Tab-separated table of C-alpha atoms and ligand atoms in Angstrom:
chain	number	residue	atom	x	y	z
A	1004	MET	CA	12.621	-31.186	-44.038
A	1005	ASP	CA	9.313	-29.298	-44.227
A	1006	LEU	CA	7.433	-32.458	-45.153
A	1007	PHE	CA	8.954	-34.345	-42.270
A	1008	PHE	CA	7.820	-31.612	-39.857
A	1009	THR	CA	4.271	-31.206	-41.189
A	1010	GLU	CA	3.630	-34.893	-40.519
A	1011	GLN	CA	4.459	-34.471	-36.830
A	1012	GLN	CA	1.674	-34.374	-34.272
A	1013	ALA	CA	1.967	-32.078	-31.276
A	1014	GLN	CA	2.231	-33.653	-27.842
A	1015	THR	CA	0.938	-31.305	-25.164
A	1016	LEU	CA	1.104	-31.197	-21.390
A	1017	THR	CA	-0.776	-28.813	-19.088
A	1018	HIS	CA	-0.122	-28.681	-15.355
A	1019	PRO	CA	-0.239	-26.282	-12.408
A	1020	ALA	CA	3.149	-25.020	-11.169
A	1021	MET	CA	4.726	-21.880	-9.713
A	1022	GLY	CA	1.336	-20.402	-8.874
A	1023	THR	CA	0.078	-20.598	-12.430
A	1024	VAL	CA	-0.920	-23.060	-15.152
A	1025	MET	CA	1.738	-24.108	-17.667
A	1026	THR	CA	1.254	-25.622	-21.107
A	1027	HIS	CA	4.001	-27.251	-23.136
A	1028	GLN	CA	3.734	-28.300	-26.752
A	1029	SER	CA	6.372	-30.404	-28.436
A	1030	TYR	CA	6.832	-31.931	-31.899
A	1031	GLY	CA	9.034	-34.854	-32.897
A	1032	GLU	CA	9.819	-38.417	-31.950
A	1033	ASN	CA	10.867	-37.999	-28.329
A	1034	SER	CA	8.158	-35.538	-27.370
A	1035	GLU	CA	6.402	-37.700	-24.814
A	1036	ASP	CA	9.582	-38.461	-22.867
A	1037	CYS	CA	10.670	-34.843	-23.191
A	1038	LEU	CA	7.388	-33.588	-21.698
A	1039	THR	CA	7.744	-35.989	-18.756
A	1040	THR	CA	11.245	-34.610	-18.146
A	1041	ILE	CA	9.978	-31.038	-18.458
A	1042	ARG	CA	7.338	-31.713	-15.793
A	1043	MET	CA	10.030	-33.065	-13.447
A	1044	GLU	CA	12.372	-30.184	-14.224
A	1045	ILE	CA	9.715	-27.585	-13.361
A	1046	GLU	CA	8.977	-29.428	-10.122
A	1047	ARG	CA	12.712	-29.496	-9.286
A	1048	LEU	CA	13.012	-25.747	-9.874
A	1049	GLU	CA	9.892	-24.940	-7.857
A	1050	ALA	CA	11.195	-27.031	-4.939
A	1051	MET	CA	14.464	-25.080	-5.099
A	1052	LEU	CA	13.176	-21.535	-5.722
A	1053	SER	CA	9.688	-21.119	-4.245
A	1054	ARG	CA	9.340	-19.103	-1.070
A	1055	PHE	CA	6.218	-21.144	-0.362
A	1056	ARG	CA	8.172	-24.436	-0.156
A	1057	PRO	CA	9.653	-24.586	3.361
A	1058	HIS	CA	12.836	-26.433	2.327
A	1059	SER	CA	13.653	-24.422	-0.791
A	1060	ASP	CA	16.896	-22.428	-1.017
A	1061	ILE	CA	14.860	-19.223	-0.928
A	1062	SER	CA	12.870	-20.281	2.152
A	1063	ARG	CA	16.053	-21.234	3.993
A	1064	ILE	CA	17.570	-17.819	3.214
A	1065	ASN	CA	14.333	-16.168	4.421
A	1066	GLN	CA	14.105	-18.300	7.591
A	1067	ASN	CA	17.672	-17.340	8.509
A	1068	ALA	CA	17.323	-13.617	7.761
A	1069	GLY	CA	19.184	-11.537	10.350
A	1070	CYS	CA	21.065	-14.617	11.577
A	1071	ASN	CA	23.323	-16.461	9.210
A	1072	ALA	CA	24.023	-17.185	5.553
A	1073	VAL	CA	22.980	-20.568	4.206
A	1074	THR	CA	24.427	-22.785	1.475
A	1075	ILE	CA	22.402	-22.789	-1.716
A	1076	ASN	CA	22.502	-24.477	-5.110
A	1077	ASP	CA	24.691	-23.054	-7.827
A	1078	GLU	CA	21.626	-22.316	-9.955
A	1079	THR	CA	19.918	-20.331	-7.194
A	1080	MET	CA	23.132	-18.358	-6.820
A	1081	GLN	CA	23.168	-17.569	-10.544
A	1082	ILE	CA	19.568	-16.244	-10.362
A	1083	LEU	CA	20.298	-14.170	-7.243
A	1084	LEU	CA	23.422	-12.701	-8.854
A	1085	ALA	CA	21.428	-11.758	-11.970
A	1086	ALA	CA	18.656	-10.162	-9.855
A	1087	GLN	CA	21.252	-8.367	-7.781
A	1088	GLN	CA	23.040	-7.053	-10.839
A	1089	THR	CA	19.794	-5.629	-12.234
A	1090	ALA	CA	18.974	-4.008	-8.888
A	1091	ASN	CA	22.457	-2.498	-8.660
A	1092	THR	CA	22.405	-1.171	-12.223
A	1093	TRP	CA	18.830	0.195	-12.300
A	1094	THR	CA	18.280	1.160	-8.699
A	1095	GLN	CA	14.962	1.495	-6.867
A	1096	ALA	CA	12.805	-0.557	-9.216
A	1097	PHE	CA	13.502	-4.288	-9.524
A	1098	ASP	CA	14.244	-5.611	-6.043
A	1099	ILE	CA	13.747	-9.220	-4.914
A	1100	THR	CA	13.677	-8.136	-1.232
A	1101	ILE	CA	10.284	-6.575	-2.050
A	1102	THR	CA	8.422	-9.450	-0.288
A	1103	PRO	CA	7.221	-7.666	2.909
A	1104	LEU	CA	5.414	-5.194	0.628
A	1105	VAL	CA	4.137	-7.933	-1.684
A	1106	ASN	CA	2.697	-9.734	1.362
A	1107	LEU	CA	1.065	-6.573	2.640
A	1108	TRP	CA	-0.594	-5.934	-0.711
A	1109	ARG	CA	-1.685	-9.567	-1.023
A	1110	THR	CA	-3.549	-9.247	2.283
A	1111	ALA	CA	-4.980	-5.965	1.007
A	1112	ALA	CA	-6.229	-7.692	-2.137
A	1113	ALA	CA	-8.105	-10.246	-0.036
A	1114	SER	CA	-10.002	-7.454	1.765
A	1115	GLN	CA	-9.972	-5.138	-1.278
A	1116	THR	CA	-8.647	-2.371	0.977
A	1117	PRO	CA	-5.198	-0.745	0.651
A	1118	PRO	CA	-2.912	-1.181	3.694
A	1119	ALA	CA	-2.460	1.581	6.267
A	1120	ARG	CA	0.301	4.083	5.525
A	1121	LYS	CA	2.190	3.062	8.694
A	1122	ALA	CA	2.191	-0.602	7.689
A	1123	ILE	CA	3.584	0.347	4.267
A	1124	GLN	CA	6.324	2.454	5.850
A	1125	GLU	CA	7.291	-0.389	8.204
A	1126	ALA	CA	7.453	-2.898	5.386
A	1127	MET	CA	9.537	-0.475	3.309
A	1128	GLN	CA	12.215	-0.492	6.045
A	1129	LEU	CA	12.837	-4.153	5.219
A	1130	VAL	CA	13.175	-3.708	1.464
A	1131	ASP	CA	16.764	-3.189	0.345
A	1132	HIS	CA	18.563	-5.399	-2.149
A	1133	GLN	CA	21.886	-4.321	-0.652
A	1134	ASP	CA	20.992	-6.353	2.435
A	1135	LEU	CA	21.152	-9.527	0.353
A	1136	ARG	CA	24.699	-10.792	0.874
A	1137	LEU	CA	25.952	-13.216	-1.764
A	1138	HIS	CA	29.153	-15.255	-1.508
A	1139	PRO	CA	29.427	-17.043	-4.858
A	1140	ALA	CA	32.813	-18.582	-4.003
A	1141	CYS	CA	31.182	-20.744	-1.311
A	1142	ASN	CA	27.597	-20.611	-2.630
A	1143	GLN	CA	26.289	-18.922	0.496
A	1144	ALA	CA	23.581	-16.301	0.719
A	1145	GLY	CA	21.989	-14.406	3.588
A	1146	LEU	CA	19.784	-11.433	4.450
A	1147	ARG	CA	21.037	-8.794	6.886
A	1148	LYS	CA	17.871	-8.000	8.863
A	1149	THR	CA	15.317	-10.185	10.623
A	1150	GLY	CA	12.003	-10.072	8.747
A	1151	GLN	CA	13.624	-9.576	5.353
A	1152	CYS	CA	12.411	-11.964	2.719
A	1153	LEU	CA	13.148	-12.826	-0.937
A	1154	ASP	CA	10.579	-13.381	-3.684
A	1155	LEU	CA	11.650	-14.559	-7.131
A	1156	GLY	CA	8.145	-14.048	-8.636
A	1157	GLY	CA	9.519	-11.495	-11.096
A	1158	ILE	CA	12.347	-13.672	-12.449
A	1159	ALA	CA	11.990	-17.410	-11.640
A	1160	LYS	CA	9.613	-18.344	-14.463
A	1161	GLY	CA	12.079	-16.777	-16.901
A	1162	TYR	CA	14.857	-18.939	-15.497
A	1163	ALA	CA	12.617	-22.021	-15.729
A	1164	ALA	CA	11.815	-21.209	-19.363
A	1165	ASN	CA	15.545	-21.108	-20.162
A	1166	ARG	CA	15.970	-24.552	-18.610
A	1167	LEU	CA	13.237	-25.955	-20.893
A	1168	ARG	CA	15.482	-25.150	-23.795
A	1169	ASP	CA	18.061	-27.579	-22.347
A	1170	CYS	CA	15.350	-30.288	-22.150
A	1171	TRP	CA	14.354	-29.813	-25.797
A	1172	CYS	CA	17.986	-29.969	-26.900
A	1173	ALA	CA	18.663	-33.090	-24.805
A	1174	PHE	CA	15.740	-34.898	-26.478
A	1175	ASN	CA	16.670	-33.659	-29.955
A	1176	ILE	CA	13.408	-31.722	-30.291
A	1177	HIS	CA	13.535	-29.047	-32.991
A	1178	SER	CA	10.097	-27.530	-32.621
A	1179	ALA	CA	8.455	-26.764	-29.267
A	1180	PHE	CA	6.604	-24.091	-27.410
A	1181	SER	CA	5.813	-23.470	-23.735
A	1182	ASN	CA	3.567	-21.027	-21.959
A	1183	LEU	CA	4.588	-20.655	-18.330
A	1184	GLY	CA	1.568	-18.662	-17.231
A	1185	GLY	CA	2.177	-15.742	-19.594
A	1186	ASN	CA	5.936	-16.261	-19.990
A	1187	VAL	CA	6.202	-17.808	-23.440
A	1188	ILE	CA	9.264	-19.507	-24.890
A	1189	ALA	CA	9.558	-20.979	-28.385
A	1190	HIS	CA	12.157	-23.471	-29.530
A	1191	GLY	CA	12.971	-23.416	-33.227
A	1192	CYS	CA	10.070	-22.576	-35.482
A	1193	LYS	CA	6.691	-24.176	-36.140
A	1194	PRO	CA	6.742	-27.693	-37.596
A	1195	ASP	CA	5.863	-26.306	-41.048
A	1196	GLY	CA	8.956	-24.067	-40.924
A	1197	SER	CA	7.094	-20.802	-40.299
A	1198	PRO	CA	7.749	-18.671	-37.182
A	1199	TRP	CA	5.555	-19.036	-34.080
A	1200	ARG	CA	2.874	-16.331	-33.774
A	1201	ILE	CA	2.284	-15.159	-30.225
A	1202	GLY	CA	-0.807	-13.182	-29.257
A	1203	ILE	CA	-0.239	-10.311	-26.812
A	1204	GLN	CA	-3.152	-9.727	-24.409
A	1205	HIS	CA	-4.921	-6.376	-24.651
A	1206	PRO	CA	-4.457	-4.806	-21.179
A	1207	ARG	CA	-7.998	-3.472	-20.937
A	1208	MET	CA	-10.157	-5.684	-23.178
A	1209	GLU	CA	-10.132	-9.152	-21.669
A	1210	GLN	CA	-11.202	-11.084	-24.725
A	1211	HIS	CA	-9.040	-9.129	-27.164
A	1212	LEU	CA	-5.457	-9.160	-28.315
A	1213	LEU	CA	-3.269	-6.126	-28.658
A	1214	GLY	CA	-1.655	-7.847	-31.592
A	1215	ALA	CA	0.547	-10.761	-32.506
A	1216	VAL	CA	4.315	-11.066	-32.774
A	1217	THR	CA	6.315	-13.654	-34.711
A	1218	ILE	CA	9.224	-15.374	-32.953
A	1219	GLU	CA	11.792	-18.138	-33.416
A	1220	ASN	CA	13.992	-19.372	-30.564
A	1221	GLU	CA	12.883	-16.499	-28.360
A	1222	ALA	CA	10.944	-15.737	-25.219
A	1223	VAL	CA	8.019	-13.316	-24.929
A	1224	VAL	CA	7.322	-12.039	-21.406
A	1225	THR	CA	4.677	-9.514	-20.364
A	1226	SER	CA	4.263	-7.593	-17.098
A	1227	GLY	CA	0.944	-5.800	-16.794
A	1228	ASP	CA	-1.367	-4.141	-14.279
A	1229	TYR	CA	-4.257	-6.321	-15.482
A	1230	GLN	CA	-2.733	-9.684	-14.507
A	1231	ARG	CA	-3.436	-9.603	-10.751
A	1232	TYR	CA	-5.234	-6.629	-9.248
A	1233	PHE	CA	-8.190	-5.286	-7.332
A	1234	ILE	CA	-10.082	-2.023	-7.734
A	1235	GLY	CA	-10.248	-0.108	-4.433
A	1236	LYS	CA	-13.227	1.878	-3.147
A	1237	ASP	CA	-11.403	4.953	-4.470
A	1238	GLY	CA	-11.708	3.466	-7.981
A	1239	GLN	CA	-7.954	2.915	-8.222
A	1240	ARG	CA	-6.402	-0.209	-9.647
A	1241	TYR	CA	-4.058	-1.937	-7.172
A	1242	HIS	CA	-1.914	-4.544	-8.926
A	1243	HIS	CA	0.882	-6.946	-8.013
A	1244	ILE	CA	4.027	-5.103	-9.154
A	1245	ILE	CA	5.297	-2.940	-6.325
A	1246	ASP	CA	7.403	0.195	-6.630
A	1247	PRO	CA	10.014	0.002	-3.832
A	1248	GLN	CA	10.229	3.813	-3.805
A	1249	THR	CA	6.585	4.305	-2.824
A	1250	GLY	CA	5.773	0.929	-1.258
A	1251	ARG	CA	2.673	0.838	-3.480
A	1252	PRO	CA	1.687	-0.793	-6.754
A	1253	SER	CA	3.755	0.983	-9.361
A	1254	ARG	CA	2.026	3.907	-11.049
A	1255	SER	CA	4.252	4.734	-13.973
A	1256	ASP	CA	2.679	5.738	-17.250
A	1257	LEU	CA	2.907	2.137	-18.505
A	1258	ILE	CA	0.176	-0.468	-18.080
A	1259	SER	CA	1.749	-3.299	-20.037
A	1260	VAL	CA	5.315	-4.145	-21.033
A	1261	THR	CA	6.334	-7.067	-23.226
A	1262	VAL	CA	9.979	-7.971	-23.768
A	1263	ILE	CA	11.110	-10.308	-26.552
A	1264	THR	CA	14.605	-11.787	-26.518
A	1265	PRO	CA	16.234	-15.256	-26.582
A	1266	ASP	CA	17.104	-15.179	-22.839
A	1267	ALA	CA	13.806	-15.711	-20.992
A	1268	MET	CA	15.226	-14.724	-17.598
A	1269	LEU	CA	16.391	-11.396	-18.998
A	1270	ALA	CA	12.958	-10.892	-20.630
A	1271	ASP	CA	11.252	-11.646	-17.304
A	1272	THR	CA	13.468	-9.298	-15.304
A	1273	LEU	CA	13.314	-6.494	-17.848
A	1274	SER	CA	9.540	-6.615	-18.299
A	1275	THR	CA	9.055	-6.081	-14.551
A	1276	LEU	CA	11.810	-3.448	-14.409
A	1277	LEU	CA	10.525	-1.443	-17.389
A	1278	PHE	CA	6.943	-1.605	-16.130
A	1279	ILE	CA	8.021	0.077	-12.872
A	1280	SER	CA	10.430	2.484	-14.589
A	1281	GLY	CA	7.850	3.967	-16.962
A	1282	MET	CA	8.104	5.051	-20.575
A	1283	TYR	CA	10.910	7.593	-20.484
A	1284	LYS	CA	13.343	5.732	-18.227
A	1285	GLY	CA	12.229	2.410	-19.702
A	1286	VAL	CA	13.330	3.449	-23.182
A	1287	GLU	CA	16.655	4.681	-21.771
A	1288	ILE	CA	17.153	1.290	-20.103
A	1289	LEU	CA	16.200	-0.583	-23.275
A	1290	LYS	CA	18.995	1.121	-25.197
A	1291	ASN	CA	21.430	-0.897	-23.109
A	1292	TYR	CA	19.890	-4.169	-24.294
A	1293	PRO	CA	20.155	-4.163	-28.102
A	1294	GLU	CA	19.264	-7.875	-28.150
A	1295	CYS	CA	15.808	-7.072	-26.666
A	1296	GLU	CA	12.670	-5.929	-28.491
A	1297	ALA	CA	9.755	-4.436	-26.590
A	1298	ILE	CA	6.073	-3.555	-26.796
A	1299	LEU	CA	5.061	-0.791	-24.372
A	1300	VAL	CA	1.462	0.248	-23.738
A	1301	ASP	CA	0.774	3.544	-21.973
A	1302	GLN	CA	-2.219	4.656	-19.906
A	1303	ASN	CA	-3.934	6.034	-23.027
A	1304	LEU	CA	-3.630	2.593	-24.610
A	1305	LYS	CA	-1.118	3.878	-27.093
A	1306	THR	CA	1.180	1.048	-28.074
A	1307	TYR	CA	4.858	1.608	-28.799
A	1308	ILE	CA	7.050	-1.013	-30.412
A	1309	SER	CA	10.823	-1.143	-30.774
A	1310	LYS	CA	12.121	-0.809	-34.317
A	1311	GLY	CA	13.093	-4.454	-34.662
A	1312	LEU	CA	9.426	-5.429	-34.349
A	1313	CYS	CA	8.261	-3.355	-37.339
A	1314	ASP	CA	7.965	-6.422	-39.561
A	1315	ARG	CA	7.105	-8.832	-36.749
A	1316	PHE	CA	4.276	-7.199	-34.813
A	1317	THR	CA	0.781	-7.063	-36.284
A	1318	PRO	CA	-1.584	-4.866	-34.264
A	1319	THR	CA	-5.265	-5.774	-34.110
A	1320	SER	CA	-7.840	-3.252	-35.304
A	1321	CYS	CA	-8.375	-1.908	-31.750
A	1322	THR	CA	-4.672	-1.101	-31.323
A	1323	GLN	CA	-3.007	2.147	-32.280
A	1324	SER	CA	0.707	1.401	-32.561
A	1325	THR	CA	3.761	3.554	-32.994
A	1326	VAL	CA	7.430	2.745	-33.550
A	1327	LEU	CA	9.947	3.708	-30.885
A	1328	ASN	CA	12.834	5.329	-32.715
A	1329	PRO	CA	16.374	4.456	-31.606
A	1330	HIS	CA	16.830	7.720	-29.715
A	1331	GLY	CA	13.851	7.096	-27.504
A	1332	VAL	CA	11.794	9.875	-29.079
A	1333	PHE	CA	8.506	8.561	-30.322
A	1334	SER	CA	7.323	9.197	-33.832
A	1335	ILE	CA	3.679	8.694	-34.736
B	660	AMP	P1	6.147	-10.099	-13.225
B	660	AMP	O1	4.776	-10.654	-13.372
B	660	AMP	O2	7.230	-10.913	-13.843
B	660	AMP	O3	6.256	-8.668	-13.619
B	660	AMP	O4	6.511	-10.167	-11.677
B	660	AMP	C1	5.626	-9.757	-10.705
B	660	AMP	C2	5.937	-10.514	-9.473
B	660	AMP	O5	7.279	-10.169	-9.051
B	660	AMP	C3	5.031	-10.175	-8.318
B	660	AMP	O6	3.929	-11.039	-8.249
B	660	AMP	C4	5.958	-10.318	-7.116
B	660	AMP	O7	6.077	-11.688	-6.767
B	660	AMP	C5	7.302	-9.873	-7.673
B	660	AMP	N1	7.522	-8.421	-7.585
B	660	AMP	C6	6.618	-7.428	-7.317
B	660	AMP	N2	7.221	-6.218	-7.315
B	660	AMP	C7	8.527	-6.448	-7.594
B	660	AMP	C8	9.692	-5.607	-7.710
B	660	AMP	N3	9.636	-4.281	-7.553
B	660	AMP	N4	10.876	-6.199	-7.976
B	660	AMP	C9	10.996	-7.531	-8.130
B	660	AMP	N5	9.943	-8.384	-8.030
B	660	AMP	C10	8.735	-7.853	-7.765
B	661	MG	MG1	9.132	-10.484	-14.514
């Protein structure tokens, strides 16, 4: 088995999609055909889920906000239900109706100037996940108020990563790896039988890693304040993850959150949620997801890892890491 795998050459494919660059690596006989299918699958999902594609399910919901519900694909419904469940369970953090605020802060990034307080307050009036009405029995979804708008930026790449797993299985691929612009998913292990080793970006040293984690059949998703941001005249860092309670880029005590678990959509949702929630609440939330491991970095660049990563995370020399104990109290 090992010999068979070591003789395999990797086939790779890099392409732009979902506002980022994706790279897929696959080993085994059907890799070329599998990569072609993966490319088409990502395009199909983007056409269905992107709010920047005028005919997508999400755009049609947004265009009809305040008017009527529209019929959407079953898959879109599953994603919206998952997002809605997270928002209902852990209120005032992860909210896919956040778009008016995201748009405001995107414009701010272009001029490197934070929006006016009044504009933030107005946009906040439109953010409320309870205004997203889902009717799974007839696959219909709608937004209550005109001007409301959905954005799946915090969850869609995770869903897409899960779908890649179906592609690999369909083509009988046993060893593959994809990087969907920072959302990583690994299928099986490396061709030589060893686990994949994933580098985690240091949140403040661009060319450095925080460390590396070993994975098999898992996703690794990071949310951080260093991924998309601008520094204002006041010296503050304004990034792309918005706290619906303040209408501003979240300012918890965390600057980077990585979640590791087989379900990439859960990893994507949780990394954004924990980032906004901060260390204390984040650890409380994590206790409800025993299948998830996490790497949390605080403002002082102290790195905390969940217990299950003890033997799987190797910090680099510039990283001071600590294990999160199961009660959420940190031991150094
Ligand atoms: P991620 O990089 O997965 O943490 O997701 C960040 C992206 O999710 C942003 O670029 C926005 O598109 C969207 N987003 C920002 N703030 C939130 C929020 N509070 N809840 C859900 N999605 C958000
Ligand atoms: Mg996310």
